[in-house]
Amino acid sequence: MYKPFRYLCDIHPIRAAKKHAGTMSQDHSKKRANLRDVAKAAGVSVATVSRVMNAPKTVSQQTREKVEAAMTALRWRPSAAARAINSGRSRFVGALVPTLDNAIFARFLSHLESGLNLHGLSLVVATTGGDPKVETEKAHTLLDIGAEGFVLSGISQDPALLDLIDHMQIATIVTSFFDPNYVLPTIGYDNAEASRIALAHLEGQGHRDIAVIHGPKSLNDRTRARLQGLGDHHPDSALTFYETPLSTRGGCDAADMVLQQARRPTAILCLSDVLAAGAMSELQRQGIGVPDDISVMGIDDLPSSETLYPALTTVHLPVASMGTAAADALALWVEKGEKPAPRRFGPELALRASTRRVS
Amino acid sequence: MYKPFRYLCDIHPIRAAKKHAGTMSQDHSKKRANLRDVAKAAGVSVATVSRVMNAPKTVSQQTREKVEAAMTALRWRPSAAARAINSGRSRFVGALVPTLDNAIFARFLSHLESGLNLHGLSLVVATTGGDPKVETEKAHTLLDIGAEGFVLSGISQDPALLDLIDHMQIATIVTSFFDPNYVLPTIGYDNAEASRIALAHLEGQGHRDIAVIHGPKSLNDRTRARLQGLGDHHPDSALTFYETPLSTRGGCDAADMVLQQARRPTAILCLSDVLAAGAMSELQRQGIGVPDDISVMGIDDLPSSETLYPALTTVHLPVASMGTAAADALALWVEKGEKPAPRRFGPELALRASTRRVS
DNA sequence: TCTCTTTATGTAACTAGTTACATCACTCTT
DNA sequence: AAGAGTGATGTAACTAGTTACATAAAGAGA
């Protein structure tokens, strides 16, 4: 093991060196090579090796080749921890998402990740289960392992998280949500507008009796914003609300509830595509034709929604571009310190086969 | 900023200290507090602060309280990088998965993550797009940022990755695959058995003319293993193979191909549930009844497969228990150095409504 | 009272990198 | 030929923690 000699004076011959002698077995268990090993092997100083990594042009070609040969021979890779301790850079950011079980987050993350990779950043994903306490907890963990920035989904409910972000001055972008006045930059779509588009489509087709199926309101600002968007409906419209777990199973159960009502609606608006998928299959199971007997509509536009039978009419949320934009914005913030401006992506109607005009 | 005095001898008064004086503005821009700041605030040495973290019982109650108060006051959190540099511990592991777009990996990861959290480990997810070169690349990145272990999906094709794992002696578990003789411990299900179960079910129902829809063979050992499992079919059975992209869209397209053949099979076996979902909807779109005209079967048992219409008969793969088991095994390996034994999870038939007996 | 522990705490070496500054060998001026 | 400028390289201080060892004080046994 390496042993540097720091104390050259002999007036106070402070304890010279630990005796590692007993555990010395340099033969094969040489562990991972470090920068000093490389320097020794190449016959140069540690600074020169470091320069080969960080400023190659300041090192002569000859020396550089020697050092590079030594690096290869020892299979040396710089330790991120040691580098982080100096530069404060870890080159990764953390994303906090409620779940991976919903394809919408999976899609978003895959675009976020590739976008970040383009900027030389890695992505660490943590799931929160939608619990703000867990979110704060995981944010701490991410910070502890060295994350340089955060990507959040929706506006957090826990003030402790905002406090942490503020105190640590850590670059943080909020996605899946748009609010230009929020303390943190939001890069996302307007959830209220998405549901407004959906409702307008159904009302435009003549539907006036609409069942609305949605996921849990509590702790989910996206769901709440979507519900809010329905506030301003046609004066003759009657909306009935059904809350259910956010899964296809939940969609089935809610649809079953809808059918048990005395008065059957002409359309079901699901505030999430997974709910719509469940609802449609339940309707079919009970012999109700979609869209002949009841129109069904979703919001999200999952990749699989297009290939359902019938193909699901839904509101397309540009999660892919949102992921890329969030990656670019966060990279800029982390690298250059430029806090990005909020950015809004417009939802769009994806008209397919699961809704139809009624008299 | 803190300034240690290391050189006590005055014979060689080596350059005393850098002059940071100019940038001194300790008032508000005090950045993140470090251990020395805490020690100073508490009026103790750095070692004592460190002990409060790592061996609280060796510190007197009184001192401990003082230190804890200082930690809180300065909102100090230990730097993972600095800790890692000493202990070599970063407390996170990396998972390399082909994609997040397939619910099967999302489910696996969510269980893997919660399992690891129980052991005090965090999970970093990297997607490879199924490309072995990218996988090796990302493994390097993970290692560089300090990952202590890997979870791979399927047997990698790139020898460079195995070489890296071997050289770095990094704890690595292979999942979604079972082979007790592989160099690395595999914790997963037998993919060949899964397809064998599926085929046996269809043949048991009297199907002899079966179309097999599967994802890309190249670079995907799971698909290959599943195809292999079909080798040993009933002597009278005729299997026709259709390769297509692994998505619901791919499933639709392949089903369309099947229907274009002169001779229509009595059953379609999809080697993945997403393909089955696409295939079923395409059949319905073309007016073919499932299971009345054609039986459709999948493999995976995604959460949504149960709520398709008709409910998909498939082979259940225990990804949840696999995730938990992989987490436990990897934690044990990382923490205690105990290399785990391979572990096999049995796939099971999930009999539902999309298949039926034929004469 | 003098050692002999035990307990609590401090000092400084240590981890693996980066980097400010020093130094040396050159070449280019004048 | 002296001085200045340039390029390449080395020395050791520096980052934020952990930890071996030293040491101080207090209580126990002789």
Short mmCIF file of C-alpha atoms in Angstrom, two decimals, chain A residues 93-323:
data_model
loop_
_atom_site.label_atom_id
_atom_site.label_comp_id
_atom_site.label_asym_id
_atom_site.label_seq_id
_atom_site.Cartn_x
_atom_site.Cartn_y
_atom_site.Cartn_z
CA VAL A 93 -29.18 14.01 -11.00
CA GLY A 94 -32.12 12.36 -9.31
CA ALA A 95 -35.69 11.97 -10.50
CA LEU A 96 -38.47 11.46 -8.00
CA VAL A 97 -41.53 9.83 -9.52
CA PRO A 98 -44.61 8.39 -7.82
CA THR A 99 -44.33 5.02 -9.50
CA LEU A 100 -42.80 3.14 -12.39
CA ASP A 101 -45.91 1.03 -12.76
CA ASN A 102 -47.61 3.66 -14.86
CA ALA A 103 -46.31 3.72 -18.41
CA ILE A 104 -46.57 7.49 -18.51
CA PHE A 105 -43.72 7.90 -16.05
CA ALA A 106 -41.70 5.18 -17.67
CA ARG A 107 -41.94 6.97 -21.00
CA PHE A 108 -41.08 10.28 -19.46
CA LEU A 109 -38.07 8.84 -17.67
CA SER A 110 -36.68 7.15 -20.72
CA HIS A 111 -36.65 10.47 -22.58
CA LEU A 112 -35.36 12.33 -19.58
CA GLU A 113 -32.54 9.87 -19.24
CA SER A 114 -31.41 9.96 -22.84
CA GLY A 115 -31.60 13.76 -22.79
CA LEU A 116 -29.42 13.92 -19.70
CA ASN A 117 -26.94 11.44 -21.14
CA LEU A 118 -26.45 13.80 -24.06
CA HIS A 119 -25.25 16.38 -21.55
CA GLY A 120 -22.96 13.92 -19.83
CA LEU A 121 -25.27 13.47 -16.86
CA SER A 122 -26.63 10.23 -15.46
CA LEU A 123 -30.06 9.73 -14.01
CA VAL A 124 -30.92 8.14 -10.68
CA VAL A 125 -34.55 7.19 -10.30
CA ALA A 126 -36.32 6.99 -6.98
CA THR A 127 -39.98 6.13 -6.53
CA THR A 128 -42.06 7.77 -3.87
CA GLY A 129 -45.34 5.87 -4.07
CA GLY A 130 -46.96 9.28 -4.19
CA ASP A 131 -46.19 9.93 -0.52
CA PRO A 132 -44.73 13.42 0.11
CA LYS A 133 -42.92 12.21 3.24
CA VAL A 134 -41.26 9.47 1.26
CA GLU A 135 -40.45 11.99 -1.42
CA THR A 136 -38.62 14.22 1.07
CA GLU A 137 -36.89 11.21 2.52
CA LYS A 138 -35.68 10.00 -0.86
CA ALA A 139 -34.58 13.50 -1.81
CA HIS A 140 -32.33 13.45 1.24
CA THR A 141 -30.93 10.09 0.23
CA LEU A 142 -30.26 11.32 -3.29
CA LEU A 143 -28.55 14.39 -1.93
CA ASP A 144 -26.49 12.24 0.39
CA ILE A 145 -25.25 10.10 -2.43
CA GLY A 146 -24.32 13.26 -4.30
CA ALA A 147 -27.14 14.20 -6.68
CA GLU A 148 -26.55 17.57 -8.32
CA GLY A 149 -30.14 18.26 -9.22
CA PHE A 150 -33.70 17.01 -8.95
CA VAL A 151 -36.56 16.36 -11.28
CA LEU A 152 -39.86 16.25 -9.41
CA SER A 153 -43.24 15.14 -10.69
CA GLY A 154 -45.93 17.57 -9.73
CA ILE A 155 -45.89 20.06 -6.93
CA SER A 156 -44.83 18.45 -3.69
CA GLN A 157 -47.04 18.73 -0.65
CA ASP A 158 -44.25 18.56 1.90
CA PRO A 159 -42.86 21.98 2.85
CA ALA A 160 -39.75 20.23 4.21
CA LEU A 161 -38.77 19.32 0.67
CA LEU A 162 -39.05 22.88 -0.58
CA ASP A 163 -37.11 23.99 2.45
CA LEU A 164 -34.39 21.44 1.67
CA ILE A 165 -34.21 22.55 -1.96
CA ASP A 166 -34.00 26.15 -0.91
CA HIS A 167 -31.40 25.53 1.75
CA MET A 168 -29.19 23.35 -0.41
CA GLN A 169 -29.64 25.60 -3.40
CA ILE A 170 -30.05 22.51 -5.50
CA ALA A 171 -31.21 22.76 -9.10
CA THR A 172 -34.75 21.40 -9.22
CA ILE A 173 -37.29 21.21 -11.98
CA VAL A 174 -40.92 20.32 -11.55
CA THR A 175 -42.51 18.38 -14.39
CA SER A 176 -45.90 16.94 -15.36
CA PHE A 177 -47.32 20.23 -14.21
CA PHE A 178 -47.33 23.77 -15.46
CA ASP A 179 -47.58 26.89 -13.32
CA PRO A 180 -45.44 29.87 -14.33
CA ASN A 181 -45.79 31.39 -10.85
CA TYR A 182 -44.48 28.46 -8.88
CA VAL A 183 -41.27 28.94 -6.87
CA LEU A 184 -39.50 26.33 -8.93
CA PRO A 185 -39.45 26.25 -12.72
CA THR A 186 -42.21 23.99 -14.01
CA ILE A 187 -41.81 22.21 -17.31
CA GLY A 188 -44.97 20.43 -18.22
CA TYR A 189 -48.42 20.48 -19.55
CA ASP A 190 -51.47 22.17 -18.15
CA ASN A 191 -53.44 19.34 -16.60
CA ALA A 192 -56.55 21.46 -16.28
CA GLU A 193 -56.41 22.24 -19.97
CA ALA A 194 -56.07 18.56 -20.81
CA SER A 195 -59.32 17.71 -19.07
CA ARG A 196 -60.96 20.81 -20.52
CA ILE A 197 -60.07 19.54 -24.01
CA ALA A 198 -61.45 16.12 -23.19
CA LEU A 199 -64.69 17.50 -21.81
CA ALA A 200 -65.07 19.90 -24.74
CA HIS A 201 -64.70 16.97 -27.13
CA LEU A 202 -67.41 14.95 -25.41
CA GLU A 203 -69.74 17.91 -25.08
CA GLY A 204 -69.07 18.80 -28.70
CA GLN A 205 -70.33 15.32 -29.57
CA GLY A 206 -73.51 16.03 -27.72
CA HIS A 207 -72.82 14.17 -24.48
CA ARG A 208 -74.56 15.77 -21.51
CA ASP A 209 -74.57 12.94 -19.01
CA ILE A 210 -70.97 12.07 -18.30
CA ALA A 211 -69.39 9.83 -15.67
CA VAL A 212 -65.92 10.95 -14.64
CA ILE A 213 -63.54 8.28 -13.34
CA HIS A 214 -60.41 9.52 -11.64
CA GLY A 215 -57.59 8.35 -9.39
CA PRO A 216 -57.06 9.36 -5.75
CA LYS A 217 -57.34 13.12 -5.23
CA SER A 218 -55.34 13.21 -2.05
CA LEU A 219 -51.62 13.75 -2.55
CA ASN A 220 -51.99 13.99 -6.30
CA ASP A 221 -51.92 17.50 -7.69
CA ARG A 222 -52.18 16.27 -11.27
CA THR A 223 -55.49 14.57 -10.59
CA ARG A 224 -56.71 17.63 -8.70
CA ALA A 225 -55.75 19.94 -11.56
CA ARG A 226 -57.56 17.69 -14.03
CA LEU A 227 -60.67 17.74 -11.89
CA GLN A 228 -60.42 21.50 -11.70
CA GLY A 229 -60.40 21.72 -15.48
CA LEU A 230 -63.87 20.17 -15.52
CA GLY A 231 -65.32 23.00 -13.45
CA ASP A 232 -66.33 25.04 -16.38
CA HIS A 233 -68.63 22.66 -18.25
CA HIS A 234 -71.74 23.13 -20.40
CA PRO A 235 -74.71 24.41 -18.34
CA ASP A 236 -76.83 21.37 -19.33
CA SER A 237 -74.12 18.83 -18.59
CA ALA A 238 -74.36 16.52 -15.59
CA LEU A 239 -71.06 15.16 -14.36
CA THR A 240 -70.90 12.30 -11.86
CA PHE A 241 -67.56 11.52 -10.20
CA TYR A 242 -66.07 8.16 -9.30
CA GLU A 243 -62.80 7.91 -7.42
CA THR A 244 -60.86 4.65 -7.73
CA PRO A 245 -57.28 3.37 -7.46
CA LEU A 246 -55.11 4.34 -10.42
CA SER A 247 -54.90 0.96 -12.20
CA THR A 248 -56.77 -0.99 -14.86
CA ARG A 249 -58.40 -2.91 -12.02
CA GLY A 250 -59.56 0.40 -10.57
CA GLY A 251 -60.96 1.34 -13.98
CA CYS A 252 -62.94 -1.93 -14.15
CA ASP A 253 -64.39 -1.46 -10.69
CA ALA A 254 -65.39 2.13 -11.34
CA ALA A 255 -67.04 1.21 -14.64
CA ASP A 256 -68.97 -1.48 -12.82
CA MET A 257 -70.13 1.16 -10.32
CA VAL A 258 -71.21 3.39 -13.18
CA LEU A 259 -73.32 0.62 -14.69
CA GLN A 260 -75.00 -0.06 -11.39
CA GLN A 261 -76.50 3.43 -11.33
CA ALA A 262 -80.13 3.78 -12.30
CA ARG A 263 -79.40 6.30 -15.01
CA ARG A 264 -76.70 5.27 -17.46
CA PRO A 265 -74.43 8.04 -18.76
CA THR A 266 -73.77 8.37 -22.48
CA ALA A 267 -70.03 8.83 -21.94
CA ILE A 268 -67.34 7.97 -19.45
CA LEU A 269 -64.42 10.33 -19.12
CA CYS A 270 -61.42 8.70 -17.47
CA LEU A 271 -58.81 11.16 -16.27
CA SER A 272 -56.09 8.62 -17.02
CA ASP A 273 -55.65 6.12 -19.86
CA VAL A 274 -55.04 3.18 -17.54
CA LEU A 275 -58.46 3.77 -16.02
CA ALA A 276 -59.99 4.00 -19.50
CA ALA A 277 -58.42 0.69 -20.51
CA GLY A 278 -59.94 -0.97 -17.47
CA ALA A 279 -63.31 0.72 -17.93
CA MET A 280 -63.57 -0.27 -21.60
CA SER A 281 -62.84 -3.92 -20.92
CA GLU A 282 -65.39 -4.00 -18.10
CA LEU A 283 -68.05 -2.48 -20.35
CA GLN A 284 -67.35 -5.09 -23.00
CA ARG A 285 -67.40 -7.84 -20.40
CA GLN A 286 -70.88 -6.68 -19.44
CA GLY A 287 -72.00 -6.59 -23.06
CA ILE A 288 -72.03 -2.81 -23.42
CA GLY A 289 -70.71 -1.67 -26.81
CA VAL A 290 -68.03 1.02 -26.97
CA PRO A 291 -68.70 3.53 -28.47
CA ASP A 292 -72.17 2.37 -29.59
CA ASP A 293 -73.75 2.22 -26.14
CA ILE A 294 -71.30 4.34 -24.18
CA SER A 295 -68.40 6.51 -25.34
CA VAL A 296 -65.17 6.19 -23.39
CA MET A 297 -62.38 8.71 -23.33
CA GLY A 298 -59.01 8.94 -21.57
CA ILE A 299 -56.23 11.40 -20.87
CA ASP A 300 -52.48 10.61 -21.28
CA ASP A 301 -52.22 8.83 -24.62
CA LEU A 302 -50.16 5.86 -23.59
CA PRO A 303 -48.47 3.99 -26.43
CA SER A 304 -50.83 1.06 -25.88
CA SER A 305 -53.98 3.19 -26.04
CA GLU A 306 -53.82 3.36 -29.79
CA THR A 307 -53.87 -0.41 -30.03
CA LEU A 308 -56.76 -1.06 -27.69
CA TYR A 309 -60.01 -2.25 -29.24
CA PRO A 310 -61.63 0.09 -29.94
CA ALA A 311 -58.70 2.50 -30.26
CA LEU A 312 -58.99 4.93 -27.36
CA THR A 313 -59.88 8.56 -27.96
CA THR A 314 -57.71 10.48 -25.53
CA VAL A 315 -55.77 13.66 -24.92
CA HIS A 316 -52.17 13.41 -25.95
CA LEU A 317 -49.68 14.64 -23.35
CA PRO A 318 -46.26 15.30 -24.86
CA VAL A 319 -44.29 13.44 -22.21
CA ALA A 320 -41.49 12.66 -24.62
CA SER A 321 -40.76 16.30 -25.49
CA MET A 322 -41.32 17.19 -21.86
CA GLY A 323 -38.67 14.70 -20.82
#
